[in-house]
Amino acid sequence: MSNNATIIFAEILASIPPTINPFLAIESFITSQFYPPIPQSFSTQLYVLAGVSAMQVIVIAVSLVIRAKNQIGEFWIFKLTRTANGTFITPHFAVAWQLAILAFVAWLVPYCFVTISHARGHEVDRYLLWKLMPWGGSWMAAWCALWAISVAQALPSNASPRGRFRFLSSPTFLNIHYILGVAIVTAVMTTLAMLASRTYDHMVVRPR
């Protein structure tokens, strides 16, 4: 192994001009073994993804505006649904989901450009935070959809005071479960993402 390394270093030193710092040449070679050159197709794919995501942002935003104009007085994100056993906090299945997805794809657009800059070797502060946080919007979309479905399934058993009471489908349980779920998961995801991003920034060797 040592003989192979010696031969490689000897070939590097023999191939560089006298004006080039040999230590920098060796450092560049070793770095290239861990961080190989990224093909142009990688950046092209991210540019395409950024363009598609930007189009999705426009489409979703326009669809929400059209829905709001065509459903005056009926456009809502959350509402209170009263039953005999209590009041549900109910997210609108389509609107809440669309808003969360809108946040997700809106974050993807700048994230694509940040990734391209990072891949080209440029210093990007909080890169790992950029990488992790977009998925919060995706998770929120699924959570809102599940929340709306759970309320819809629980409504029949809570519609009448004579209905069979089930705590797991009661307004109290579902309201606390989904609200606390949002609060806890958001706090945990944000905290861990910030800690991971800070650790990553400290580990990255800054160019001198």
CSV table of C-alpha atoms in Angstrom, one decimal:
chain,number,residue,atom,x,y,z
A,1,MET,CA,0.0,0.0,0.0
A,2,SER,CA,2.8,2.4,0.9
A,3,ASN,CA,4.6,1.6,-2.3
A,4,ASN,CA,1.5,2.3,-4.3
A,5,ALA,CA,1.0,5.7,-2.5
A,6,THR,CA,4.7,6.5,-3.1
A,7,ILE,CA,4.3,5.8,-6.8
A,8,ILE,CA,1.1,7.9,-7.1
A,9,PHE,CA,2.7,10.9,-5.3
A,10,ALA,CA,5.8,10.5,-7.5
A,11,GLU,CA,3.7,10.6,-10.6
A,12,ILE,CA,1.8,13.7,-9.3
A,13,LEU,CA,5.0,15.5,-8.6
A,14,ALA,CA,6.5,14.6,-11.9
A,15,SER,CA,3.4,15.9,-13.8
A,16,ILE,CA,3.1,19.3,-12.3
A,17,PRO,CA,4.9,22.4,-13.4
A,18,PRO,CA,7.7,23.8,-11.2
A,19,THR,CA,5.6,26.9,-10.4
A,20,ILE,CA,2.8,24.8,-8.8
A,21,ASN,CA,2.9,24.1,-5.0
A,22,PRO,CA,3.3,20.3,-4.8
A,23,PHE,CA,1.5,20.1,-1.5
A,24,LEU,CA,-1.6,21.9,-3.0
A,25,ALA,CA,-1.4,19.4,-6.0
A,26,ILE,CA,-1.4,16.4,-3.6
A,27,GLU,CA,-4.2,17.9,-1.5
A,28,SER,CA,-6.3,18.5,-4.7
A,29,PHE,CA,-5.7,14.9,-5.8
A,30,ILE,CA,-6.7,13.4,-2.4
A,31,THR,CA,-9.7,15.7,-2.2
A,32,SER,CA,-10.8,14.5,-5.7
A,33,GLN,CA,-10.8,10.9,-4.4
A,34,PHE,CA,-13.4,11.7,-1.7
A,35,TYR,CA,-15.3,14.3,-3.7
A,36,PRO,CA,-15.3,13.2,-7.3
A,37,PRO,CA,-16.3,15.7,-10.0
A,38,ILE,CA,-20.0,16.1,-10.4
A,39,PRO,CA,-21.3,15.7,-14.0
A,40,GLN,CA,-23.2,18.5,-15.6
A,41,SER,CA,-26.3,16.3,-15.8
A,42,PHE,CA,-26.6,16.5,-12.0
A,43,SER,CA,-27.0,20.3,-12.1
A,44,THR,CA,-29.3,20.0,-15.2
A,45,GLN,CA,-31.6,17.7,-13.3
A,46,LEU,CA,-31.8,20.0,-10.3
A,47,TYR,CA,-32.5,23.0,-12.6
A,48,VAL,CA,-35.3,21.0,-14.2
A,49,LEU,CA,-36.6,20.0,-10.7
A,50,ALA,CA,-36.5,23.7,-9.7
A,51,GLY,CA,-38.5,24.7,-12.8
A,52,VAL,CA,-41.1,21.9,-12.2
A,53,SER,CA,-41.4,22.9,-8.6
A,54,ALA,CA,-41.9,26.6,-9.5
A,55,MET,CA,-44.6,25.6,-11.9
A,56,GLN,CA,-46.3,23.5,-9.1
A,57,VAL,CA,-46.1,26.5,-6.8
A,58,ILE,CA,-47.9,28.6,-9.4
A,59,VAL,CA,-50.5,26.0,-10.2
A,60,ILE,CA,-51.3,25.3,-6.5
A,61,ALA,CA,-51.5,29.0,-5.7
A,62,VAL,CA,-53.8,29.7,-8.6
A,63,SER,CA,-56.0,26.8,-7.7
A,64,LEU,CA,-56.4,28.1,-4.2
A,65,VAL,CA,-57.3,31.6,-5.4
A,66,ILE,CA,-59.9,30.1,-7.8
A,67,ARG,CA,-61.3,28.0,-5.0
A,68,ALA,CA,-61.5,31.0,-2.7
A,69,LYS,CA,-63.3,33.2,-5.3
A,70,ASN,CA,-65.8,30.4,-6.4
A,71,GLN,CA,-66.6,29.4,-2.8
A,72,ILE,CA,-67.1,32.7,-1.1
A,73,GLY,CA,-68.1,32.1,2.5
A,74,GLU,CA,-67.3,28.4,2.1
A,75,PHE,CA,-63.5,28.6,1.8
A,76,TRP,CA,-61.8,27.6,5.0
A,77,ILE,CA,-58.7,25.9,6.3
A,78,PHE,CA,-59.9,24.9,9.8
A,79,LYS,CA,-63.3,25.0,11.3
A,80,LEU,CA,-65.2,23.9,14.4
A,81,THR,CA,-67.5,20.9,13.9
A,82,ARG,CA,-70.0,20.6,16.8
A,83,THR,CA,-71.5,17.3,17.8
A,84,ALA,CA,-73.4,15.9,20.7
A,85,ASN,CA,-70.2,14.8,22.4
A,86,GLY,CA,-68.1,17.9,21.8
A,87,THR,CA,-66.5,20.0,19.1
A,88,PHE,CA,-64.0,18.8,16.6
A,89,ILE,CA,-61.3,21.0,15.2
A,90,THR,CA,-61.5,20.0,11.6
A,91,PRO,CA,-59.0,20.8,8.8
A,92,HIS,CA,-60.3,21.1,5.3
A,93,PHE,CA,-59.0,17.9,3.6
A,94,ALA,CA,-58.1,19.6,0.2
A,95,VAL,CA,-57.2,23.2,1.3
A,96,ALA,CA,-55.0,22.3,4.3
A,97,TRP,CA,-53.2,19.6,2.2
A,98,GLN,CA,-52.7,22.0,-0.7
A,99,LEU,CA,-51.2,24.7,1.6
A,100,ALA,CA,-48.8,22.2,3.2
A,101,ILE,CA,-47.7,20.9,-0.2
A,102,LEU,CA,-47.4,24.6,-1.4
A,103,ALA,CA,-44.9,25.2,1.4
A,104,PHE,CA,-43.0,22.0,0.5
A,105,VAL,CA,-42.6,22.7,-3.2
A,106,ALA,CA,-41.9,26.4,-2.5
A,107,TRP,CA,-39.0,25.4,-0.3
A,108,LEU,CA,-37.7,23.0,-3.0
A,109,VAL,CA,-37.0,25.7,-5.5
A,110,PRO,CA,-34.3,27.6,-3.5
A,111,TYR,CA,-33.1,24.3,-2.1
A,112,CYS,CA,-32.2,23.1,-5.6
A,113,PHE,CA,-30.0,26.1,-6.2
A,114,VAL,CA,-28.4,25.8,-2.8
A,115,THR,CA,-27.6,22.1,-3.6
A,116,ILE,CA,-26.0,23.1,-6.9
A,117,SER,CA,-23.9,25.7,-5.2
A,118,HIS,CA,-22.9,23.3,-2.5
A,119,ALA,CA,-22.0,20.6,-5.0
A,120,ARG,CA,-19.7,23.0,-6.9
A,121,GLY,CA,-17.7,23.5,-3.7
A,122,HIS,CA,-19.1,26.8,-2.6
A,123,GLU,CA,-19.6,27.5,1.0
A,124,VAL,CA,-23.2,27.3,2.0
A,125,ASP,CA,-24.2,28.2,5.6
A,126,ARG,CA,-26.8,25.9,7.2
A,127,TYR,CA,-26.8,23.6,4.2
A,128,LEU,CA,-28.1,20.6,6.1
A,129,LEU,CA,-30.9,22.8,7.5
A,130,TRP,CA,-31.9,23.6,3.9
A,131,LYS,CA,-31.7,19.9,3.1
A,132,LEU,CA,-33.9,18.7,6.0
A,133,MET,CA,-36.6,21.4,6.5
A,134,PRO,CA,-38.5,21.0,3.2
A,135,TRP,CA,-39.7,17.6,4.3
A,136,GLY,CA,-41.7,19.2,7.2
A,137,GLY,CA,-44.2,20.5,4.6
A,138,SER,CA,-44.6,17.1,3.1
A,139,TRP,CA,-45.1,15.6,6.6
A,140,MET,CA,-47.7,18.3,7.4
A,141,ALA,CA,-49.7,17.6,4.3
A,142,ALA,CA,-50.0,13.9,5.2
A,143,TRP,CA,-50.8,14.8,8.9
A,144,CYS,CA,-53.6,17.2,7.8
A,145,ALA,CA,-55.1,14.6,5.4
A,146,LEU,CA,-55.0,12.0,8.2
A,147,TRP,CA,-56.5,14.5,10.6
A,148,ALA,CA,-59.4,15.3,8.3
A,149,ILE,CA,-60.1,11.6,7.6
A,150,SER,CA,-60.1,10.8,11.3
A,151,VAL,CA,-62.7,13.4,12.0
A,152,ALA,CA,-64.8,12.3,9.2
A,153,GLN,CA,-64.7,8.7,10.5
A,154,ALA,CA,-65.5,9.8,14.1
A,155,LEU,CA,-68.5,12.1,13.2
A,156,PRO,CA,-71.1,9.3,12.9
A,157,SER,CA,-70.4,7.9,16.4
A,158,ASN,CA,-70.5,11.4,17.9
A,159,ALA,CA,-73.5,12.7,16.0
A,160,SER,CA,-76.1,11.5,18.6
A,161,PRO,CA,-75.9,11.5,22.4
A,162,ARG,CA,-77.3,8.0,22.3
A,163,GLY,CA,-74.4,6.7,20.1
A,164,ARG,CA,-71.8,4.4,21.5
A,165,PHE,CA,-69.1,6.6,23.1
A,166,ARG,CA,-65.5,5.7,22.2
A,167,PHE,CA,-62.7,7.8,23.7
A,168,LEU,CA,-60.3,7.2,20.8
A,169,SER,CA,-62.8,8.8,18.5
A,170,SER,CA,-64.0,11.5,20.8
A,171,PRO,CA,-63.4,15.2,20.0
A,172,THR,CA,-61.3,15.7,23.1
A,173,PHE,CA,-58.9,12.9,22.1
A,174,LEU,CA,-58.6,13.7,18.4
A,175,ASN,CA,-58.1,17.4,19.0
A,176,ILE,CA,-55.4,16.9,21.6
A,177,HIS,CA,-53.7,14.1,19.6
A,178,TYR,CA,-53.5,16.1,16.3
A,179,ILE,CA,-52.6,19.5,17.9
A,180,LEU,CA,-50.0,18.0,20.2
A,181,GLY,CA,-48.7,15.9,17.3
A,182,VAL,CA,-48.1,19.0,15.2
A,183,ALA,CA,-46.4,20.9,18.1
A,184,ILE,CA,-44.2,18.0,19.2
A,185,VAL,CA,-43.1,16.8,15.8
A,186,THR,CA,-42.4,20.4,14.6
A,187,ALA,CA,-40.4,21.2,17.7
A,188,VAL,CA,-38.4,17.9,17.5
A,189,MET,CA,-37.8,18.1,13.7
A,190,THR,CA,-36.7,21.8,13.9
A,191,THR,CA,-34.4,21.3,16.9
A,192,LEU,CA,-32.7,18.2,15.5
A,193,ALA,CA,-32.3,19.8,12.1
A,194,MET,CA,-30.7,22.9,13.6
A,195,LEU,CA,-28.4,20.8,15.7
A,196,ALA,CA,-27.4,18.6,12.8
A,197,SER,CA,-26.9,21.7,10.6
A,198,ARG,CA,-24.7,23.3,13.2
A,199,THR,CA,-22.6,20.1,13.7
A,200,TYR,CA,-22.2,19.8,9.9
A,201,ASP,CA,-21.1,23.4,9.5
A,202,HIS,CA,-18.4,22.9,12.2
A,203,MET,CA,-17.2,19.7,10.6
A,204,VAL,CA,-16.8,21.2,7.1
A,205,VAL,CA,-13.3,22.5,6.4
A,206,ARG,CA,-13.7,26.1,5.3
A,207,PRO,CA,-11.5,27.2,2.4
A,208,ARG,CA,-8.6,29.4,3.4
